[in-house]
Amino acid sequence: DGGITQSPKYLFRKEGQNVTLSCEQNLNHDAMYWYRQDPGQGLRLIYYSQIVNDFQKGDIAEGYSVSREKKESFPLTVTSAQKNPTAFYLCASSINSNEQFFGPGTRLTVL
Amino acid sequence: QKEVEQNSGPLSVPEGAIASLNCTYSDRGSQSFFWYRQYSGKSPELIMFIYSNGDKEDGRFTAQLNKASQYVSLLIRDSQPSDSATYLCAVRIYGQNFVFGPGTRLSVLP
């Protein structure tokens, strides 16, 4: 059963903590993306990766970090430097940088 | 700065009517255009994409692209209450990343 999975579905972070969001895909897609969505706003690109061991900053990369050690996995770390991390985080993948398919998302809340 | 604009809505239509959703974009180099549907609390789901000027039909959905006027629209025929969602327009320039609009909230009234 192919698809994109994200975990956890809900995540709570205390001030000053780093947290890592998981994204896994078994679609054999080369490209993977992380977006942030705030209420009433469109998706904003955080980081993307076109190939294993390579990734680039998106429009709002400050306070975030990623790795791409395997084709299937693209975890996102929200660091303590991200001052307003409460949002809905979406991971996506695409096979040829055209149509993107999204995972179910992780809702992060800062306590 | 590349921009994609949509009317935030809500757009309310009666059941069985045609819903028309519009999107304009600023970059004339845009080449690929996508419509996503997003139910409340869920992730976006791709419903249509279009690359060439004109119309593209898929079931009850029709995407229309006019590159000269820099707009892309989505028509939903025979609207159903289950079509009530936020519709996101996304635009991509070849070799670059997607730019998403803020979305239009559609409400189909029974």
PDB file of C-alpha atoms in Angstrom:
ATOM      1  CA  ASP A   1       0.000   0.000   0.000  1.00  0.00           C
ATOM      2  CA  GLY A   2       1.981   2.990  -1.300  1.00  0.00           C
ATOM      3  CA  GLY A   3       1.864   6.410   0.230  1.00  0.00           C
ATOM      4  CA  ILE A   4       3.362   9.065   2.425  1.00  0.00           C
ATOM      5  CA  THR A   5       3.234   8.760   6.188  1.00  0.00           C
ATOM      6  CA  GLN A   6       3.904  11.407   8.794  1.00  0.00           C
ATOM      7  CA  SER A   7       4.249  10.984  12.516  1.00  0.00           C
ATOM      8  CA  PRO A   8       3.187  11.918  15.018  1.00  0.00           C
ATOM      9  CA  LYS A   9      -0.231  13.269  14.080  1.00  0.00           C
ATOM     10  CA  TYR A  10      -0.164  15.687  17.025  1.00  0.00           C
ATOM     11  CA  LEU A  11       2.932  17.007  18.776  1.00  0.00           C
ATOM     12  CA  PHE A  12       3.344  19.304  21.739  1.00  0.00           C
ATOM     13  CA  ARG A  13       6.549  21.182  22.371  1.00  0.00           C
ATOM     14  CA  LYS A  14       7.729  23.070  25.380  1.00  0.00           C
ATOM     15  CA  GLU A  15       9.616  26.318  25.046  1.00  0.00           C
ATOM     16  CA  GLY A  16      13.292  25.705  24.233  1.00  0.00           C
ATOM     17  CA  GLN A  17      12.819  22.141  23.010  1.00  0.00           C
ATOM     18  CA  ASN A  18      13.827  20.697  19.677  1.00  0.00           C
ATOM     19  CA  VAL A  19      11.349  18.287  18.127  1.00  0.00           C
ATOM     20  CA  THR A  20      11.609  16.076  15.059  1.00  0.00           C
ATOM     21  CA  LEU A  21       8.760  15.332  12.659  1.00  0.00           C
ATOM     22  CA  SER A  22       8.936  12.143  10.641  1.00  0.00           C
ATOM     23  CA  CYS A  23       8.100  11.784   6.943  1.00  0.00           C
ATOM     24  CA  GLU A  24       8.395   8.486   5.084  1.00  0.00           C
ATOM     25  CA  GLN A  25       7.342   7.544   1.546  1.00  0.00           C
ATOM     26  CA  ASN A  26       7.351   4.250  -0.326  1.00  0.00           C
ATOM     27  CA  LEU A  27       6.413   5.733  -3.690  1.00  0.00           C
ATOM     28  CA  ASN A  28      10.014   5.720  -4.946  1.00  0.00           C
ATOM     29  CA  HIS A  29       9.795   9.496  -5.403  1.00  0.00           C
ATOM     30  CA  ASP A  30      13.058  11.393  -5.718  1.00  0.00           C
ATOM     31  CA  ALA A  31      11.878  14.783  -4.468  1.00  0.00           C
ATOM     32  CA  MET A  32      10.517  15.524  -1.011  1.00  0.00           C
ATOM     33  CA  TYR A  33       9.275  18.746   0.542  1.00  0.00           C
ATOM     34  CA  TRP A  34       8.293  20.257   3.871  1.00  0.00           C
ATOM     35  CA  TYR A  35       5.612  22.936   4.102  1.00  0.00           C
ATOM     36  CA  ARG A  36       4.106  24.896   6.923  1.00  0.00           C
ATOM     37  CA  GLN A  37       0.451  25.962   6.920  1.00  0.00           C
ATOM     38  CA  ASP A  38      -0.977  28.587   9.228  1.00  0.00           C
ATOM     39  CA  PRO A  39      -4.728  29.261   9.552  1.00  0.00           C
ATOM     40  CA  GLY A  40      -6.121  31.079   6.531  1.00  0.00           C
ATOM     41  CA  GLN A  41      -2.803  31.023   4.717  1.00  0.00           C
ATOM     42  CA  GLY A  42      -1.340  29.057   1.874  1.00  0.00           C
ATOM     43  CA  LEU A  43       1.466  26.569   2.174  1.00  0.00           C
ATOM     44  CA  ARG A  44       4.946  27.972   2.703  1.00  0.00           C
ATOM     45  CA  LEU A  45       8.009  25.959   1.727  1.00  0.00           C
ATOM     46  CA  ILE A  46      10.487  25.208   4.507  1.00  0.00           C
ATOM     47  CA  TYR A  47      12.992  22.814   2.899  1.00  0.00           C
ATOM     48  CA  TYR A  48      13.128  20.544  -0.109  1.00  0.00           C
ATOM     49  CA  SER A  49      15.316  17.744  -1.384  1.00  0.00           C
ATOM     50  CA  GLN A  50      15.623  16.596  -4.984  1.00  0.00           C
ATOM     51  CA  ILE A  51      18.011  13.719  -4.265  1.00  0.00           C
ATOM     52  CA  VAL A  52      19.492  11.752  -1.399  1.00  0.00           C
ATOM     53  CA  ASN A  53      22.131  13.604   0.647  1.00  0.00           C
ATOM     54  CA  ASP A  54      21.161  16.951  -0.823  1.00  0.00           C
ATOM     55  CA  PHE A  55      18.606  19.542   0.280  1.00  0.00           C
ATOM     56  CA  GLN A  56      17.917  23.251  -0.141  1.00  0.00           C
ATOM     57  CA  LYS A  57      16.297  25.959   1.938  1.00  0.00           C
ATOM     58  CA  GLY A  58      12.853  27.124   1.032  1.00  0.00           C
ATOM     59  CA  ASP A  59      11.232  30.447   1.814  1.00  0.00           C
ATOM     60  CA  ILE A  60      11.073  30.072   5.603  1.00  0.00           C
ATOM     61  CA  ALA A  61      13.973  27.786   6.605  1.00  0.00           C
ATOM     62  CA  GLU A  62      15.117  29.745   9.661  1.00  0.00           C
ATOM     63  CA  GLY A  63      14.696  27.705  12.842  1.00  0.00           C
ATOM     64  CA  TYR A  64      14.343  24.405  10.977  1.00  0.00           C
ATOM     65  CA  SER A  65      16.732  21.678   9.873  1.00  0.00           C
ATOM     66  CA  VAL A  66      16.415  18.545   7.732  1.00  0.00           C
ATOM     67  CA  SER A  67      18.360  15.514   6.582  1.00  0.00           C
ATOM     68  CA  ARG A  68      18.006  13.185   3.602  1.00  0.00           C
ATOM     69  CA  GLU A  69      20.077  10.099   4.312  1.00  0.00           C
ATOM     70  CA  LYS A  70      17.638   7.742   2.600  1.00  0.00           C
ATOM     71  CA  LYS A  71      15.388   8.186  -0.403  1.00  0.00           C
ATOM     72  CA  GLU A  72      12.376   7.173   1.635  1.00  0.00           C
ATOM     73  CA  SER A  73      12.874   9.495   4.586  1.00  0.00           C
ATOM     74  CA  PHE A  74      12.985  13.279   5.061  1.00  0.00           C
ATOM     75  CA  PRO A  75      12.718  14.213   8.763  1.00  0.00           C
ATOM     76  CA  LEU A  76      12.227  17.824   9.847  1.00  0.00           C
ATOM     77  CA  THR A  77      13.594  19.195  13.131  1.00  0.00           C
ATOM     78  CA  VAL A  78      11.952  22.252  14.591  1.00  0.00           C
ATOM     79  CA  THR A  79      14.606  23.888  16.727  1.00  0.00           C
ATOM     80  CA  SER A  80      14.291  26.250  19.669  1.00  0.00           C
ATOM     81  CA  ALA A  81      15.370  29.036  17.297  1.00  0.00           C
ATOM     82  CA  GLN A  82      11.948  28.854  15.619  1.00  0.00           C
ATOM     83  CA  LYS A  83      10.028  31.417  17.639  1.00  0.00           C
ATOM     84  CA  ASN A  84       6.527  30.700  16.402  1.00  0.00           C
ATOM     85  CA  PRO A  85       6.406  26.998  15.548  1.00  0.00           C
ATOM     86  CA  THR A  86       2.724  26.330  16.196  1.00  0.00           C
ATOM     87  CA  ALA A  87       1.358  25.270  12.788  1.00  0.00           C
ATOM     88  CA  PHE A  88       0.260  22.379  10.593  1.00  0.00           C
ATOM     89  CA  TYR A  89       3.306  20.748   8.973  1.00  0.00           C
ATOM     90  CA  LEU A  90       2.915  18.954   5.669  1.00  0.00           C
ATOM     91  CA  CYS A  91       5.370  16.683   3.919  1.00  0.00           C
ATOM     92  CA  ALA A  92       5.060  16.054   0.189  1.00  0.00           C
ATOM     93  CA  SER A  93       6.850  14.070  -2.477  1.00  0.00           C
ATOM     94  CA  SER A  94       6.971  14.031  -6.260  1.00  0.00           C
ATOM     95  CA  ILE A  95       8.509  11.756  -8.866  1.00  0.00           C
ATOM     96  CA  ASN A  96       9.672  14.352 -11.361  1.00  0.00           C
ATOM     97  CA  SER A  97       9.135  17.640  -9.542  1.00  0.00           C
ATOM     98  CA  ASN A  98       5.675  17.891 -11.073  1.00  0.00           C
ATOM     99  CA  GLU A  99       2.574  16.787  -9.211  1.00  0.00           C
ATOM    100  CA  GLN A 100       3.154  16.753  -5.466  1.00  0.00           C
ATOM    101  CA  PHE A 101       1.393  14.342  -3.147  1.00  0.00           C
ATOM    102  CA  PHE A 102       0.974  15.120   0.514  1.00  0.00           C
ATOM    103  CA  GLY A 103       1.173  13.124   3.705  1.00  0.00           C
ATOM    104  CA  PRO A 104      -1.536  13.459   6.377  1.00  0.00           C
ATOM    105  CA  GLY A 105       0.312  16.199   8.278  1.00  0.00           C
ATOM    106  CA  THR A 106       1.549  16.841  11.818  1.00  0.00           C
ATOM    107  CA  ARG A 107      -0.073  19.474  13.988  1.00  0.00           C
ATOM    108  CA  LEU A 108       2.537  21.056  16.268  1.00  0.00           C
ATOM    109  CA  THR A 109       1.544  23.106  19.302  1.00  0.00           C
ATOM    110  CA  VAL A 110       3.868  24.995  21.601  1.00  0.00           C
ATOM    111  CA  LEU A 111       2.875  24.835  25.250  1.00  0.00           C
TER     112      LEU A 111
ATOM    113  CA  GLN B   1       8.131  38.060  -5.708  1.00  0.00           C
ATOM    114  CA  LYS B   2       6.021  35.348  -7.200  1.00  0.00           C
ATOM    115  CA  GLU B   3       2.411  35.528  -6.061  1.00  0.00           C
ATOM    116  CA  VAL B   4      -0.666  33.425  -6.429  1.00  0.00           C
ATOM    117  CA  GLU B   5      -3.950  35.041  -5.439  1.00  0.00           C
ATOM    118  CA  GLN B   6      -7.330  33.565  -4.677  1.00  0.00           C
ATOM    119  CA  ASN B   7     -10.522  34.968  -3.229  1.00  0.00           C
ATOM    120  CA  SER B   8     -10.632  33.581   0.307  1.00  0.00           C
ATOM    121  CA  GLY B   9     -14.402  33.209   0.252  1.00  0.00           C
ATOM    122  CA  PRO B  10     -16.434  31.629   1.550  1.00  0.00           C
ATOM    123  CA  LEU B  11     -18.060  30.911  -1.764  1.00  0.00           C
ATOM    124  CA  SER B  12     -21.520  29.520  -1.182  1.00  0.00           C
ATOM    125  CA  VAL B  13     -23.429  27.661  -3.899  1.00  0.00           C
ATOM    126  CA  PRO B  14     -26.606  25.565  -3.728  1.00  0.00           C
ATOM    127  CA  GLU B  15     -26.408  21.829  -4.264  1.00  0.00           C
ATOM    128  CA  GLY B  16     -26.479  20.959  -7.957  1.00  0.00           C
ATOM    129  CA  ALA B  17     -25.117  24.330  -9.100  1.00  0.00           C
ATOM    130  CA  ILE B  18     -21.778  25.077 -10.775  1.00  0.00           C
ATOM    131  CA  ALA B  19     -19.051  26.344  -8.467  1.00  0.00           C
ATOM    132  CA  SER B  20     -16.421  28.562 -10.098  1.00  0.00           C
ATOM    133  CA  LEU B  21     -13.100  29.068  -8.350  1.00  0.00           C
ATOM    134  CA  ASN B  22     -10.535  31.508  -9.678  1.00  0.00           C
ATOM    135  CA  CYS B  23      -6.806  31.989  -9.278  1.00  0.00           C
ATOM    136  CA  THR B  24      -4.425  34.585 -10.673  1.00  0.00           C
ATOM    137  CA  TYR B  25      -0.648  34.453 -10.737  1.00  0.00           C
ATOM    138  CA  SER B  26       2.040  37.042 -11.196  1.00  0.00           C
ATOM    139  CA  ASP B  27       4.901  35.216 -12.934  1.00  0.00           C
ATOM    140  CA  ARG B  28       4.496  34.857 -16.702  1.00  0.00           C
ATOM    141  CA  GLY B  29       7.071  32.065 -16.633  1.00  0.00           C
ATOM    142  CA  SER B  30       4.642  29.807 -14.790  1.00  0.00           C
ATOM    143  CA  GLN B  31       4.175  26.548 -16.648  1.00  0.00           C
ATOM    144  CA  SER B  32       2.265  24.080 -14.501  1.00  0.00           C
ATOM    145  CA  PHE B  33      -0.958  24.695 -12.635  1.00  0.00           C
ATOM    146  CA  PHE B  34      -2.563  22.551  -9.980  1.00  0.00           C
ATOM    147  CA  TRP B  35      -5.764  22.471  -7.972  1.00  0.00           C
ATOM    148  CA  TYR B  36      -5.817  20.815  -4.566  1.00  0.00           C
ATOM    149  CA  ARG B  37      -8.804  20.174  -2.314  1.00  0.00           C
ATOM    150  CA  GLN B  38      -8.284  20.381   1.438  1.00  0.00           C
ATOM    151  CA  TYR B  39     -10.910  19.322   3.937  1.00  0.00           C
ATOM    152  CA  SER B  40     -10.777  20.930   7.368  1.00  0.00           C
ATOM    153  CA  GLY B  41      -7.957  19.445   9.434  1.00  0.00           C
ATOM    154  CA  LYS B  42      -6.719  17.268   6.564  1.00  0.00           C
ATOM    155  CA  SER B  43      -3.886  17.478   4.057  1.00  0.00           C
ATOM    156  CA  PRO B  44      -4.316  18.732   0.469  1.00  0.00           C
ATOM    157  CA  GLU B  45      -5.426  16.257  -2.176  1.00  0.00           C
ATOM    158  CA  LEU B  46      -4.541  16.782  -5.839  1.00  0.00           C
ATOM    159  CA  ILE B  47      -7.668  16.938  -8.002  1.00  0.00           C
ATOM    160  CA  MET B  48      -6.568  18.540 -11.278  1.00  0.00           C
ATOM    161  CA  PHE B  49      -3.502  19.774 -13.109  1.00  0.00           C
ATOM    162  CA  ILE B  50      -3.221  21.655 -16.383  1.00  0.00           C
ATOM    163  CA  TYR B  51      -0.240  22.690 -18.479  1.00  0.00           C
ATOM    164  CA  SER B  52      -1.723  24.105 -21.696  1.00  0.00           C
ATOM    165  CA  ASN B  53      -4.117  26.913 -22.485  1.00  0.00           C
ATOM    166  CA  GLY B  54      -7.730  25.866 -22.687  1.00  0.00           C
ATOM    167  CA  ASP B  55      -9.948  23.484 -20.797  1.00  0.00           C
ATOM    168  CA  LYS B  56      -9.247  20.128 -19.200  1.00  0.00           C
ATOM    169  CA  GLU B  57     -12.137  18.026 -17.956  1.00  0.00           C
ATOM    170  CA  ASP B  58     -12.148  15.202 -15.433  1.00  0.00           C
ATOM    171  CA  GLY B  59     -15.568  14.025 -14.328  1.00  0.00           C
ATOM    172  CA  ARG B  60     -17.397  16.922 -12.671  1.00  0.00           C
ATOM    173  CA  PHE B  61     -14.242  19.046 -12.626  1.00  0.00           C
ATOM    174  CA  THR B  62     -12.977  21.342 -15.383  1.00  0.00           C
ATOM    175  CA  ALA B  63      -9.757  23.317 -15.152  1.00  0.00           C
ATOM    176  CA  GLN B  64      -9.393  26.346 -17.410  1.00  0.00           C
ATOM    177  CA  LEU B  65      -6.092  28.054 -18.150  1.00  0.00           C
ATOM    178  CA  ASN B  66      -5.536  31.417 -19.808  1.00  0.00           C
ATOM    179  CA  LYS B  67      -1.836  32.253 -19.808  1.00  0.00           C
ATOM    180  CA  ALA B  68      -2.301  35.584 -21.573  1.00  0.00           C
ATOM    181  CA  SER B  69      -4.527  36.794 -18.752  1.00  0.00           C
ATOM    182  CA  GLN B  70      -2.562  34.860 -16.122  1.00  0.00           C
ATOM    183  CA  TYR B  71      -5.484  33.112 -14.548  1.00  0.00           C
ATOM    184  CA  VAL B  72      -6.550  29.560 -13.962  1.00  0.00           C
ATOM    185  CA  SER B  73      -9.986  28.491 -12.820  1.00  0.00           C
ATOM    186  CA  LEU B  74     -11.712  25.379 -11.551  1.00  0.00           C
ATOM    187  CA  LEU B  75     -15.340  24.626 -12.318  1.00  0.00           C
ATOM    188  CA  ILE B  76     -17.232  22.049 -10.296  1.00  0.00           C
ATOM    189  CA  ARG B  77     -20.464  20.922 -11.945  1.00  0.00           C
ATOM    190  CA  ASP B  78     -23.397  19.456 -10.032  1.00  0.00           C
ATOM    191  CA  SER B  79     -21.853  20.598  -6.744  1.00  0.00           C
ATOM    192  CA  GLN B  80     -22.410  18.297  -3.782  1.00  0.00           C
ATOM    193  CA  PRO B  81     -22.197  19.009  -0.042  1.00  0.00           C
ATOM    194  CA  SER B  82     -19.150  16.702  -0.020  1.00  0.00           C
ATOM    195  CA  ASP B  83     -17.379  19.248  -2.253  1.00  0.00           C
ATOM    196  CA  SER B  84     -17.384  21.708   0.663  1.00  0.00           C
ATOM    197  CA  ALA B  85     -13.692  22.295   1.353  1.00  0.00           C
ATOM    198  CA  THR B  86     -10.878  24.753   0.774  1.00  0.00           C
ATOM    199  CA  TYR B  87      -9.462  24.700  -2.752  1.00  0.00           C
ATOM    200  CA  LEU B  88      -5.795  25.574  -3.157  1.00  0.00           C
ATOM    201  CA  CYS B  89      -4.322  26.799  -6.412  1.00  0.00           C
ATOM    202  CA  ALA B  90      -0.628  26.032  -6.983  1.00  0.00           C
ATOM    203  CA  VAL B  91       1.656  27.297  -9.712  1.00  0.00           C
ATOM    204  CA  ARG B  92       5.050  26.024 -10.746  1.00  0.00           C
ATOM    205  CA  ILE B  93       7.744  27.493 -12.945  1.00  0.00           C
ATOM    206  CA  TYR B  94       9.876  24.906 -14.691  1.00  0.00           C
ATOM    207  CA  GLY B  95      12.846  24.008 -12.534  1.00  0.00           C
ATOM    208  CA  GLN B  96      11.488  25.852  -9.531  1.00  0.00           C
ATOM    209  CA  ASN B  97       9.187  25.072  -6.689  1.00  0.00           C
ATOM    210  CA  PHE B  98       5.464  25.384  -6.207  1.00  0.00           C
ATOM    211  CA  VAL B  99       3.849  28.612  -5.074  1.00  0.00           C
ATOM    212  CA  PHE B 100       0.508  28.102  -3.350  1.00  0.00           C
ATOM    213  CA  GLY B 101      -2.370  30.512  -3.084  1.00  0.00           C
ATOM    214  CA  PRO B 102      -4.165  31.037   0.248  1.00  0.00           C
ATOM    215  CA  GLY B 103      -7.146  28.954  -0.863  1.00  0.00           C
ATOM    216  CA  THR B 104     -10.844  29.570  -1.433  1.00  0.00           C
ATOM    217  CA  ARG B 105     -13.325  28.083   0.997  1.00  0.00           C
ATOM    218  CA  LEU B 106     -16.303  26.553  -0.809  1.00  0.00           C
ATOM    219  CA  SER B 107     -19.574  25.794   0.923  1.00  0.00           C
ATOM    220  CA  VAL B 108     -22.200  23.753  -0.948  1.00  0.00           C
ATOM    221  CA  LEU B 109     -25.602  24.204   0.661  1.00  0.00           C
ATOM    222  CA  PRO B 110     -28.057  21.253   0.648  1.00  0.00           C
TER     223      PRO B 110
END
